[in-house]
Tab-separated table of C-alpha atoms in Angstrom:
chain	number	residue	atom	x	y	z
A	129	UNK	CA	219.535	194.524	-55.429
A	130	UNK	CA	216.767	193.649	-54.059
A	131	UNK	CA	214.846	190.094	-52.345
A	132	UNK	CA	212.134	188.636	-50.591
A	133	UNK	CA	211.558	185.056	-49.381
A	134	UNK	CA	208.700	183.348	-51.299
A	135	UNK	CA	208.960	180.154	-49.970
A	136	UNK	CA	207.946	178.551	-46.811
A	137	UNK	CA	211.630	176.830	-46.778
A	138	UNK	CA	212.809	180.668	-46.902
A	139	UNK	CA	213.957	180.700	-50.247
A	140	UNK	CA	214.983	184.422	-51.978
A	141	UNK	CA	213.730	186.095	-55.199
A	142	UNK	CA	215.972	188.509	-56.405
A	143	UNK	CA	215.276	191.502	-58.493
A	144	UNK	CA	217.182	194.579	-59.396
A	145	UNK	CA	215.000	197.349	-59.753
A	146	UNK	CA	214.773	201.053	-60.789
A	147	UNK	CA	213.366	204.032	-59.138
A	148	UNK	CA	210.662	206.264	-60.618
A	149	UNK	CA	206.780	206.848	-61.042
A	150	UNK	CA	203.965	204.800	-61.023
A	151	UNK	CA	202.681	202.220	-62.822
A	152	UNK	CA	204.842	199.964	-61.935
A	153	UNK	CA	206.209	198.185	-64.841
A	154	UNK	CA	207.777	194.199	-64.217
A	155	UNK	CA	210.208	192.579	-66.539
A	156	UNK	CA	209.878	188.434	-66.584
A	157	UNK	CA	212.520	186.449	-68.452
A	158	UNK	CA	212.299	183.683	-70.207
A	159	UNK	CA	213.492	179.859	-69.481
A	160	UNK	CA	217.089	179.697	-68.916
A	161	UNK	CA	217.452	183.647	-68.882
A	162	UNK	CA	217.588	186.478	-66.500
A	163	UNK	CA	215.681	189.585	-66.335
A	164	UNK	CA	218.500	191.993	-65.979
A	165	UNK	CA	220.553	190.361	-69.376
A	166	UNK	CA	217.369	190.506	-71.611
A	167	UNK	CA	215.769	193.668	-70.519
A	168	UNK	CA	218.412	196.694	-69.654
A	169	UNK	CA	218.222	198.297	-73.138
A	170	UNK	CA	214.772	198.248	-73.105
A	171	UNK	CA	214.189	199.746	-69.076
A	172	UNK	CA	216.815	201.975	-70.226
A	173	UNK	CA	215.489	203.976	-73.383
A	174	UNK	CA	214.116	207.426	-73.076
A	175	UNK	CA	210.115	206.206	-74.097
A	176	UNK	CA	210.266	203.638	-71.192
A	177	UNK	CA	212.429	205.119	-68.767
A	178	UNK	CA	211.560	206.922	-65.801
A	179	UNK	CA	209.178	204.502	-63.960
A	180	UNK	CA	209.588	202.052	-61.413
A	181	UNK	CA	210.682	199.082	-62.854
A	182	UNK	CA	211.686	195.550	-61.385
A	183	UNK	CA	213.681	193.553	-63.366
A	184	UNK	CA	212.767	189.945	-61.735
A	185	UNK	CA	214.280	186.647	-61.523
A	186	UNK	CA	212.433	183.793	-60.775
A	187	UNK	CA	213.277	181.147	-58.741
A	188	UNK	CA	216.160	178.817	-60.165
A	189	UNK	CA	217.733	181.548	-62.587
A	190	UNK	CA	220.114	184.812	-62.761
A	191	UNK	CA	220.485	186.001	-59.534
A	192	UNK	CA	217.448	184.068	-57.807
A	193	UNK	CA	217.731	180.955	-55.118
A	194	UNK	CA	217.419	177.404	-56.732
A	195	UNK	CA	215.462	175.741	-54.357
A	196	UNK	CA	215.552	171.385	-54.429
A	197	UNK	CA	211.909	171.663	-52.630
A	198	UNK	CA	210.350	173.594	-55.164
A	199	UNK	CA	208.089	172.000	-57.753
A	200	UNK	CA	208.881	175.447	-60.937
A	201	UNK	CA	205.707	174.772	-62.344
A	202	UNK	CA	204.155	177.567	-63.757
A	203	UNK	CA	201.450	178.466	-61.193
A	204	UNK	CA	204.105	178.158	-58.379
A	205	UNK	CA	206.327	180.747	-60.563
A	206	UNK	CA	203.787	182.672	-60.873
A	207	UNK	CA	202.543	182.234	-56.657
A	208	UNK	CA	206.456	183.345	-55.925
A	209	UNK	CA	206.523	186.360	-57.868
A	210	UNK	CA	203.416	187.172	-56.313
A	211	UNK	CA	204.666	186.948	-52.831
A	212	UNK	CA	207.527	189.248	-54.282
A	213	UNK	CA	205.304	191.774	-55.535
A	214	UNK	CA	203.784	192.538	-52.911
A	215	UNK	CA	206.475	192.486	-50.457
A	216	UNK	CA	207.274	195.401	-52.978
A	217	UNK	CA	204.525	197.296	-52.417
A	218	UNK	CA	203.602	196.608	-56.375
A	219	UNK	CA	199.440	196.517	-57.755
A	220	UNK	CA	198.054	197.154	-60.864
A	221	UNK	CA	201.495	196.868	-62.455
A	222	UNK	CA	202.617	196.716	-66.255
A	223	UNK	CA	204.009	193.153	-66.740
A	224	UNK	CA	206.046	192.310	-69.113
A	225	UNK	CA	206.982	188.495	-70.026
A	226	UNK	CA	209.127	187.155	-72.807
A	227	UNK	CA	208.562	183.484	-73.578
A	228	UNK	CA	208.173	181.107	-70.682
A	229	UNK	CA	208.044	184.510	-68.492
A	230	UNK	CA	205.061	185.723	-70.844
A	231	UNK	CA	203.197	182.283	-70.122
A	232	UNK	CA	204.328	183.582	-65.906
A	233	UNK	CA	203.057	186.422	-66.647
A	234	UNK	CA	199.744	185.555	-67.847
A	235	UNK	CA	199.203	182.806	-65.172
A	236	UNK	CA	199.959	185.739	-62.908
A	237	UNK	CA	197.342	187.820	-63.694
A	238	UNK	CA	195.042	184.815	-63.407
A	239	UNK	CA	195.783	183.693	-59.965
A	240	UNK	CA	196.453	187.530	-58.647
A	241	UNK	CA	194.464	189.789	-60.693
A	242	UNK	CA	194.910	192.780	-58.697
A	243	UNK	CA	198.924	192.894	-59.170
A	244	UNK	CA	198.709	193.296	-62.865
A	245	UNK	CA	196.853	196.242	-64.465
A	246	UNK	CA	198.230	195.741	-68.094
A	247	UNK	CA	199.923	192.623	-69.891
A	248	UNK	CA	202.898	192.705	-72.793
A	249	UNK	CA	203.908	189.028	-73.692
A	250	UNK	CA	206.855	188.311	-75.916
A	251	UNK	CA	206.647	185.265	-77.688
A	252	UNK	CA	204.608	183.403	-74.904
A	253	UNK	CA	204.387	179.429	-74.392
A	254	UNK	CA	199.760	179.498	-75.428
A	255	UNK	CA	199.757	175.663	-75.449
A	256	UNK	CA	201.285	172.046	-74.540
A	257	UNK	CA	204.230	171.147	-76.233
A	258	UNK	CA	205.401	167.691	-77.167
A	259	UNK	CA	208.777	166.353	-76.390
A	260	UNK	CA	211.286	166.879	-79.479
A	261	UNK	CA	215.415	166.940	-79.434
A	262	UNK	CA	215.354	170.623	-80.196
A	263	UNK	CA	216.337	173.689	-78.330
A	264	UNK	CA	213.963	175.117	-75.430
A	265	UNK	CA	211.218	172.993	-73.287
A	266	UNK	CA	210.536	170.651	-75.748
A	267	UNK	CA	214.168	169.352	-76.316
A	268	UNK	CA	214.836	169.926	-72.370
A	269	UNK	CA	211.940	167.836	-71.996
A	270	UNK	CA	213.176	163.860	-73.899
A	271	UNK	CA	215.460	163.630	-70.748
A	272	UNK	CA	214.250	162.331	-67.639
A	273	UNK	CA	215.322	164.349	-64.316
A	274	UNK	CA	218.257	162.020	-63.660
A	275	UNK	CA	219.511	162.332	-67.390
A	276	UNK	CA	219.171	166.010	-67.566
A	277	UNK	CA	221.559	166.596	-64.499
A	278	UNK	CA	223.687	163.685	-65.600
A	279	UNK	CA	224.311	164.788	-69.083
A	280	UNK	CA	221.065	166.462	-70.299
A	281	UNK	CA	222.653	170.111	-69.251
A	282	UNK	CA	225.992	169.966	-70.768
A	283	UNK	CA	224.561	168.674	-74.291
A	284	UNK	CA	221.929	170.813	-73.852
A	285	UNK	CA	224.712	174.213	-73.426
A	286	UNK	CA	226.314	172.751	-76.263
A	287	UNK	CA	223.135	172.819	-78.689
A	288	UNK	CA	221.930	176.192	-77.611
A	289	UNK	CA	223.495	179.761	-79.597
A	290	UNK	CA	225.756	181.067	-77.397
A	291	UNK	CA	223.843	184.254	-76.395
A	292	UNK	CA	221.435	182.041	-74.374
A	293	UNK	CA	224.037	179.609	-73.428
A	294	UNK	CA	225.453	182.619	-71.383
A	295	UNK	CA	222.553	182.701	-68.993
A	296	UNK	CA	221.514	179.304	-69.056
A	297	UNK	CA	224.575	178.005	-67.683
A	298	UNK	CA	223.537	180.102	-64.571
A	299	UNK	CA	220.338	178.347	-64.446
A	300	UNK	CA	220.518	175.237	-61.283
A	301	UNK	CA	219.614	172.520	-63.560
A	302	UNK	CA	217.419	170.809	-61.862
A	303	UNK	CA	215.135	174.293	-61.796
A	304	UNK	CA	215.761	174.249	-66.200
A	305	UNK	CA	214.803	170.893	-66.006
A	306	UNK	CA	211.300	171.084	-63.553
A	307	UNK	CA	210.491	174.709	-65.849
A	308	UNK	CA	211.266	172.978	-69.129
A	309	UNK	CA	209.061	170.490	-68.342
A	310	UNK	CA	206.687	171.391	-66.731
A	311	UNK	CA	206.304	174.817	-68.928
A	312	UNK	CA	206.137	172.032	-72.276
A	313	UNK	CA	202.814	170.581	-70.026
A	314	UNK	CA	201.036	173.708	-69.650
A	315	UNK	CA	198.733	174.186	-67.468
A	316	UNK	CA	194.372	173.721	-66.813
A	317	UNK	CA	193.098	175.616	-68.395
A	318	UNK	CA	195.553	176.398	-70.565
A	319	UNK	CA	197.835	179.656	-70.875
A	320	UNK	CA	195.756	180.359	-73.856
A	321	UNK	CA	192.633	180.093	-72.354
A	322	UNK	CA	194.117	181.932	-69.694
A	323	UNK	CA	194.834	185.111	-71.904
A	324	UNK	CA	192.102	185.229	-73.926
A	325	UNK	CA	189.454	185.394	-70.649
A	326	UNK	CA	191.792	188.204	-68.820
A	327	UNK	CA	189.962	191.409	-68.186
A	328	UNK	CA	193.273	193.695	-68.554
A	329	UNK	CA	194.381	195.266	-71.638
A	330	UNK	CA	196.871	192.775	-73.120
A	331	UNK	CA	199.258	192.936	-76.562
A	332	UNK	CA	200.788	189.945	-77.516
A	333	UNK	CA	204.192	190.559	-79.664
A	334	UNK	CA	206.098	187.666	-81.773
A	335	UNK	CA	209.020	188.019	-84.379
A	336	UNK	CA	208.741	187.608	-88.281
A	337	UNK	CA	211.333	185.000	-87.973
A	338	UNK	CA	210.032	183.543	-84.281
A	339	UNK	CA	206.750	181.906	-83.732
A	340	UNK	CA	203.209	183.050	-84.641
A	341	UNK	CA	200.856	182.488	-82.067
A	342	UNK	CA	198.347	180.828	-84.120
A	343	UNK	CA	194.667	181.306	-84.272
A	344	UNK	CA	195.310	185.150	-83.985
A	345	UNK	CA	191.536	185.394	-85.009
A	346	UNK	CA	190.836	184.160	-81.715
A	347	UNK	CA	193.019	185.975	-79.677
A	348	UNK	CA	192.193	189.082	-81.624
A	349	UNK	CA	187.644	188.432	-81.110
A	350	UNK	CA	189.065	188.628	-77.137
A	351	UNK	CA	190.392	191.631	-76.736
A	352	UNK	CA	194.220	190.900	-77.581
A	353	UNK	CA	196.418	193.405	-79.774
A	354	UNK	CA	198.625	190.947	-81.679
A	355	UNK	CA	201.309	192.323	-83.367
A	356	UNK	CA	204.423	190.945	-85.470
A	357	UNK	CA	207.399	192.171	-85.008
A	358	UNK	CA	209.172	192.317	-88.176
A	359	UNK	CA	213.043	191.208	-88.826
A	360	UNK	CA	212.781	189.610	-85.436
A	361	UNK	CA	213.062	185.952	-83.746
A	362	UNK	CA	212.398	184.914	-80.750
A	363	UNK	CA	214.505	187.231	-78.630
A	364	UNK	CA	212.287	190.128	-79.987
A	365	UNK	CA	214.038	192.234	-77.460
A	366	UNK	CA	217.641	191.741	-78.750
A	367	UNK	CA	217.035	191.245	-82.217
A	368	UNK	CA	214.628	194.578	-82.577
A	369	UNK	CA	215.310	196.395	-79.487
A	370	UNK	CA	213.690	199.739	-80.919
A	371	UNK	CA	210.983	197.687	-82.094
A	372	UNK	CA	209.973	196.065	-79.332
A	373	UNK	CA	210.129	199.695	-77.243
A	374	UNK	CA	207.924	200.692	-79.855
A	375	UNK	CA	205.460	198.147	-79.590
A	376	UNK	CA	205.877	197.780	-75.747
A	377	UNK	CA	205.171	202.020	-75.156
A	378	UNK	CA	202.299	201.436	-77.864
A	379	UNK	CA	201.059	198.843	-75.786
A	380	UNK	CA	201.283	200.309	-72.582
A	381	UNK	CA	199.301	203.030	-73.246
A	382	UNK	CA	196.631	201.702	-73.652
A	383	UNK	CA	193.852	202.571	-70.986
A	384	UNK	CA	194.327	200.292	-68.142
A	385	UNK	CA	190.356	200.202	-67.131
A	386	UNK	CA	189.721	198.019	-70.661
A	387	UNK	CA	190.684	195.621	-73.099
């Protein structure tokens, strides 16, 4: 296990991480997850094993601090993992995101440019997202603060499948809460707009049965590999596991130096 403070309160990311050669690769979870639950098979397999890898928690979840002080918007996700990073020693590094860690991911790369040398997203939050009682940000979203840690959290465990019920309930919920939220907002300019102007080479990978990015002809014109991934959801990673390897070794092989 290892940590860094990322805060000016002092406040500890936590990642567990794997030995081996360069690039770097960096595993980012998604809202109410953790890095090490979602990723192991995958850092594991023969076609991605044998590199450094740094299976992160951010700030709030898994094994991470949970921080009252801290706002969890995106960009100070992404600021936190960036303090991590290179208390690691870590540039030009192969990130990997799935779902609100894929929208991380990409706002990393924005702010820090020269930690991330190629970008995988998973089923990334592009755009604002309206309030709706539904699982993820947007359901998380109809409560206020107050009502969340009141009674939001409990109904919200109860309306979730299990398999991400089993993480979330790790989650401090007041950092679900802030994420959810503030994840649904997006941010200026928007993850989308983000992505599509990012010199790196970046795939984007969604599930038959998840969500389609939309406007694929745009994100295709900039430079971004979309691919589906078929018999998949949203968990592309547990629902496809050789799939997504597939995709993610595809993807990473791509020449760092362009799109």
């Amino acid at each position: 296990m290892h940590q860094a403070a990322v805060t000016p309160s002092g406040a500890r990311l936590r990642w567990v991480e794997l030995p081996g050669a360069d690039p770097v690769r960096v595993y980012v979870h998604g809202l109410g997850a953790m890095a090490s639950a979602y990723y192991a098979r995958t850092v594991a397999h023969p076609s991605l094993a044998g590199h450094r890898s740094l299976l992160v928690d951010m700030l709030g979840f898994g094994l991470s601090d949970r921080p009252a002080d801290f706002d969890y918007s995106l960009e100070s996700h992404a600021d936190t993992l960036a303090v991590a990073l290179r208390s690691a020693g870590v540039a030009r590094a192969d990130v990997i995101g799935h779902s609100m860690g894929g929208a991380v991911a990409i706002v990393l790369a924005e702010r820090h440019p020269e930690l991330v040398g190629r970008l995988v997203v998973a089923e990334p939050n592009l755009d604002p997202i309206a309030p709706a009682r539904k699982p993820g940000s947007s359901g998380i979203g109809t409560y206020s603060e107050a009502e969340f840690l009141d009674r939001g959290f409990a109904e919200t465990l109860d309306r979730v499948d299990p398999g991400w019920a089993m993480t979330m309930r790790l989650a401090d919920p007041l950092a679900l809460h802030r994420s959810a939220v503030r994840l649904a907002a997006a941010t200026v300019p928007t993850m989308r707009e983000m992505l599509t102007g990012l010199p790196v080479p970046r795939t984007l990978l969604y599930g038959e049965r998840g969500e389609a990015p939309g406007r694929e002809e745009e994100l295709a014109a900039a430079g971004v590999r979309v691919r589906e991934i078929p018999d998949a959801g949203h968990n592309i990673m547990l629902d496809q596991p050789e799939a997504f390897v597939r995709a993610t070794v595809e993807a990473l092989t791509q020449p760092a130096d362009r799109p």
